[in-house]
XYZ file of N, CA and C in Angstrom:
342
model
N 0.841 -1.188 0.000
C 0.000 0.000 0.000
C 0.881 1.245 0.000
N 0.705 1.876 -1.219
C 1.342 3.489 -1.182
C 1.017 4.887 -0.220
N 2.115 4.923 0.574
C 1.437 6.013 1.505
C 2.794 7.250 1.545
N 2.262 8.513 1.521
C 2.916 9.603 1.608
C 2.818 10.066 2.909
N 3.795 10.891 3.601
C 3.613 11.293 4.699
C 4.733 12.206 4.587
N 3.677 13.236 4.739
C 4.233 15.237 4.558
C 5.013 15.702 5.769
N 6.001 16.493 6.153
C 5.667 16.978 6.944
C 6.651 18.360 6.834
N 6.577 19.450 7.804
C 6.683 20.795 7.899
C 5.853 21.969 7.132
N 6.294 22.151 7.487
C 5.224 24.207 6.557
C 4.720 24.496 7.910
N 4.195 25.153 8.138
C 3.773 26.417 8.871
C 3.198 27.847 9.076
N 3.984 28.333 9.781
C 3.553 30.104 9.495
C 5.141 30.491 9.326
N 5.090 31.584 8.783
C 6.928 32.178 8.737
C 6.387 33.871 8.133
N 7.362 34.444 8.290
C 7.265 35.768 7.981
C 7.732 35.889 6.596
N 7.312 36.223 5.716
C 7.873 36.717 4.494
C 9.287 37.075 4.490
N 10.174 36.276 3.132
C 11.841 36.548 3.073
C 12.042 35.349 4.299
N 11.389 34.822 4.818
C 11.624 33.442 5.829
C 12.444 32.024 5.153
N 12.018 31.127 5.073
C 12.639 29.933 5.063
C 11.875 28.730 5.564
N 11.546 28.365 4.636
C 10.974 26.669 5.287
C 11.552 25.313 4.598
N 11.249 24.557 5.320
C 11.299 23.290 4.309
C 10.613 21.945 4.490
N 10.236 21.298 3.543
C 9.243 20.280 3.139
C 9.479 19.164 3.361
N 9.360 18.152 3.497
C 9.347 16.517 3.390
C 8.801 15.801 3.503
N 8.823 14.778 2.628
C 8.124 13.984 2.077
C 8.551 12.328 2.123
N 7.875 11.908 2.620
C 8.632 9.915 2.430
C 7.241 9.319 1.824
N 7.386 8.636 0.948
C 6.693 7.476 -0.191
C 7.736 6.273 0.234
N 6.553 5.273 0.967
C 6.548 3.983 0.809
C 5.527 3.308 -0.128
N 5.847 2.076 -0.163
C 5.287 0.580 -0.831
C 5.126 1.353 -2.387
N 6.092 1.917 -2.583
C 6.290 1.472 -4.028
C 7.977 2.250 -4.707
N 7.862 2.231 -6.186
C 9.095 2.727 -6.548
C 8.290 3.535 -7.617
N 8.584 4.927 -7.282
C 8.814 6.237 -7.953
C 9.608 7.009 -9.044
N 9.070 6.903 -10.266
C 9.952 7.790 -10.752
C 10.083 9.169 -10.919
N 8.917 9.671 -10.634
C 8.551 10.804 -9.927
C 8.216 11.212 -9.264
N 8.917 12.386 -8.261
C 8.227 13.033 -6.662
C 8.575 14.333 -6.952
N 7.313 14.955 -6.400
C 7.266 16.796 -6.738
C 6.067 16.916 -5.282
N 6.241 18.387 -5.702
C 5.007 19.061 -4.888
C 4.518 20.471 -5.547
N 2.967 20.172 -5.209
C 2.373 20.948 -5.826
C 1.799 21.549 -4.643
N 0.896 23.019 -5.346
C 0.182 23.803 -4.149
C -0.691 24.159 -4.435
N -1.764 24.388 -3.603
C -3.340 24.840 -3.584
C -3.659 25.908 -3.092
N -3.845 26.971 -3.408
C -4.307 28.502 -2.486
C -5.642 28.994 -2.718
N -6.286 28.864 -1.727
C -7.562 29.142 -1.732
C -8.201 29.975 -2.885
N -9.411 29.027 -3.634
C -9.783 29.857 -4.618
C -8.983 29.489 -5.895
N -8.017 28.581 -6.038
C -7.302 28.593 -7.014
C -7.362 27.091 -7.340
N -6.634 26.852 -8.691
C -6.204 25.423 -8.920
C -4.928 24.690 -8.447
N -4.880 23.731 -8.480
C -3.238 23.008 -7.732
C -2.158 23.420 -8.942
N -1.484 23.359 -8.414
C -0.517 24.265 -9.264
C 0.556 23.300 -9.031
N 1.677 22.886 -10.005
C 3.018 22.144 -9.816
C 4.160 23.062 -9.222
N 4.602 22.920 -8.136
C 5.957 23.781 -7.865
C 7.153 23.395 -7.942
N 7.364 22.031 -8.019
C 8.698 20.778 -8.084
C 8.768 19.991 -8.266
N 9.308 19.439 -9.458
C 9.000 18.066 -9.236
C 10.541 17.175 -10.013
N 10.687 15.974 -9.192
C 12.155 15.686 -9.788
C 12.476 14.544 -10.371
N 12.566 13.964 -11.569
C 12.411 12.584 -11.804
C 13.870 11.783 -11.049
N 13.454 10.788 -11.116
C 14.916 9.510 -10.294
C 16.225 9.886 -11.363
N 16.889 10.246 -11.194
C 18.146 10.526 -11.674
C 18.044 11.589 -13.142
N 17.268 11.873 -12.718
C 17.226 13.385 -13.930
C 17.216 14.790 -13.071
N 17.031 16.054 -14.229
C 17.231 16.998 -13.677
C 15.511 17.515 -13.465
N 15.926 18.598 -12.411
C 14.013 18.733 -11.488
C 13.674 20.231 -12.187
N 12.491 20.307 -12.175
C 11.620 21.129 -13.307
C 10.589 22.169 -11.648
N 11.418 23.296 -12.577
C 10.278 24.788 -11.244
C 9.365 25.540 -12.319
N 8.495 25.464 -11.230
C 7.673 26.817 -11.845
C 7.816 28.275 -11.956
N 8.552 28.671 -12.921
C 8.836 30.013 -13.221
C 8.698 30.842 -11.737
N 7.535 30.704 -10.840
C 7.387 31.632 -9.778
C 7.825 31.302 -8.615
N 8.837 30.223 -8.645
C 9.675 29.780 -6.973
C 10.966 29.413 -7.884
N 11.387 29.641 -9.159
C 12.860 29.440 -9.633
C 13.647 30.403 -8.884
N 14.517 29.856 -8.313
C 15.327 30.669 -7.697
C 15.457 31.097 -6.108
N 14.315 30.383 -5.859
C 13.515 30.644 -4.473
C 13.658 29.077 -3.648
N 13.189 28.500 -4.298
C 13.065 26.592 -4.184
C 14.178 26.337 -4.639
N 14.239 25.336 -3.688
C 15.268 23.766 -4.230
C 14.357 22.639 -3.884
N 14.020 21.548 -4.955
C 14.118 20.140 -5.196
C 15.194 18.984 -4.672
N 14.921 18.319 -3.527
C 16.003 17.298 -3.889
C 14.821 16.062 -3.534
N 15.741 14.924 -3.973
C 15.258 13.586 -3.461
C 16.535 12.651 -3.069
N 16.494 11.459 -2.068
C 17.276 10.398 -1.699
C 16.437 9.169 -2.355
N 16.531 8.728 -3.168
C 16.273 7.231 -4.167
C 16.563 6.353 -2.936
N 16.953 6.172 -1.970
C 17.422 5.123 -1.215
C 16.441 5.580 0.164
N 15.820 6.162 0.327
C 15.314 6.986 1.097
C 13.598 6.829 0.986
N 13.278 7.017 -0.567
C 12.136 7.562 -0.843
C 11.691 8.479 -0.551
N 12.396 9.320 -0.813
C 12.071 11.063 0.127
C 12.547 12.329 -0.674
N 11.520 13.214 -0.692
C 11.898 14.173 -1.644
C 11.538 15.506 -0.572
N 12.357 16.497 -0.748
C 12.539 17.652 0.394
C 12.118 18.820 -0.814
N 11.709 20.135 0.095
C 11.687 20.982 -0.738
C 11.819 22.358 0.097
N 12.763 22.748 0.013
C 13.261 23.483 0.617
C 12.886 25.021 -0.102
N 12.380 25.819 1.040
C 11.616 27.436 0.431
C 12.110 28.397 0.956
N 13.129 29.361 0.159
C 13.526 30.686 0.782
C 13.088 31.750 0.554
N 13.645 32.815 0.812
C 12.681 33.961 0.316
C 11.377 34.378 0.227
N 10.392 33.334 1.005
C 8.997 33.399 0.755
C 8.194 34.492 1.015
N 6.957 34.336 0.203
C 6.275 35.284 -0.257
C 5.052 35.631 0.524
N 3.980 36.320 0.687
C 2.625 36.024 0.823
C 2.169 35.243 -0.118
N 2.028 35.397 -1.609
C 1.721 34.582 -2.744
C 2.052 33.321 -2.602
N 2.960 32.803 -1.923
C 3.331 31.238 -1.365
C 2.456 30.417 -0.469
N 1.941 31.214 -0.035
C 0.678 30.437 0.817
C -0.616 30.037 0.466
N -0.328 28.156 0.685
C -1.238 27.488 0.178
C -0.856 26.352 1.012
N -1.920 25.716 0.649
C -1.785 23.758 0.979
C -0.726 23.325 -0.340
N 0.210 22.911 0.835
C 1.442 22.233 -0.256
C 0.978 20.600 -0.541
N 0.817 19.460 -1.551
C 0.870 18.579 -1.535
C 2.203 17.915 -2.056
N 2.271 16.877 -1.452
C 3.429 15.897 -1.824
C 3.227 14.778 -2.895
N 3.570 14.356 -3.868
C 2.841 13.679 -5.256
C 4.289 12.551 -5.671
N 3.590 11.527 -5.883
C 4.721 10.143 -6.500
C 3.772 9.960 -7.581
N 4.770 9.770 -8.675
C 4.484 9.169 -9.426
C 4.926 7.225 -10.180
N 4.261 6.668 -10.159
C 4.951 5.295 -10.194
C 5.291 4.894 -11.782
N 6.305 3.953 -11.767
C 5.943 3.183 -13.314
C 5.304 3.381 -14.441
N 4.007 3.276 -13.745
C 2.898 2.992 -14.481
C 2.086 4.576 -15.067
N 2.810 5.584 -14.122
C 2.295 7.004 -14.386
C 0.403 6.910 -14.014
N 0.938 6.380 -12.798
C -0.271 6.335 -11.549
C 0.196 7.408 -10.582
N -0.664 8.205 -10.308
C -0.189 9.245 -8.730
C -0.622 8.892 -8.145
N 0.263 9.633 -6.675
C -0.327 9.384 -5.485
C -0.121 11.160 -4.668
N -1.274 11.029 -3.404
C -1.169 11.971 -3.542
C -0.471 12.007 -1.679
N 0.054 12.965 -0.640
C 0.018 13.084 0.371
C -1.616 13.748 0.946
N -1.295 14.051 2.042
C -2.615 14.986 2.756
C -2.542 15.718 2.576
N -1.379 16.759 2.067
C -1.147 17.884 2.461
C -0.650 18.965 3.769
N 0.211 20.041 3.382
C 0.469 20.548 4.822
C 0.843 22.220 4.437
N -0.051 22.999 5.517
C -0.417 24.105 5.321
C 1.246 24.784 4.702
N 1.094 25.881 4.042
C 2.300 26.704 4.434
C 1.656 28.506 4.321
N 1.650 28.669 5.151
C 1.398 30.453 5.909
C 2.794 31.373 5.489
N 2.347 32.559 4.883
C 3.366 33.371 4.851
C 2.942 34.722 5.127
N 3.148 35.140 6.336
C 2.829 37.055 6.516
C 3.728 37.806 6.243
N 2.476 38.776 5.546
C 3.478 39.953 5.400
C 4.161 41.185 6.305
């Protein structure tokens, strides 16, 4: 059984710093990213990194975000600097398998004041 389990985000002050993580068991991934939800809006992709390739940003956290993952681990981090008000949303955590089946985490808030 495939299960994600999120954890960090919070509240932080704008120009703050957070960071993400993520562990996917019972299966093998060739893709892990995270996407975000802000009220009123659609889920949006913010990271995502295939197993030994290079990881793909959304124009509006390039430069801001880092992507990593441990393959030995099953764990993909996502580390957020500089953050924004515009950054605040429900972050989800997302695997993709083989088969280009997702999965999704619960989600975990991330708050940014200005």
């Amino acid at each position: 059984q495939v299960q994600l389990v999120e954890s960090g985000g919070g509240l932080v002050q704008a120009g703050g710093s957070l960071k993400l993580s993520c562990t996917a068991s019972g299966g093998i991934f060739k893709i892990l990213g995270w996407y975000r939800q802000a009220p009123g809006k659609q889920r949006e992709l913010v990271a995502a990194i295939p197993s030994g390739g290079r990881p793909n940003y959304a124009d509006s956290v390039k430069g801001r975000f880092f992507i990593s993952r441990d393959n030995a681990r099953n764990t993909v981090e996502l580390q957020m600097s500089s953050l924004k008000p515009e950054d605040t949303a429900i972050y989800y955590c997302k695997a993709t398998n083989r088969w280009s089946f997702d999965y999704w985490g619960q989600g975990t808030q991330v708050t940014v004041s200005s």
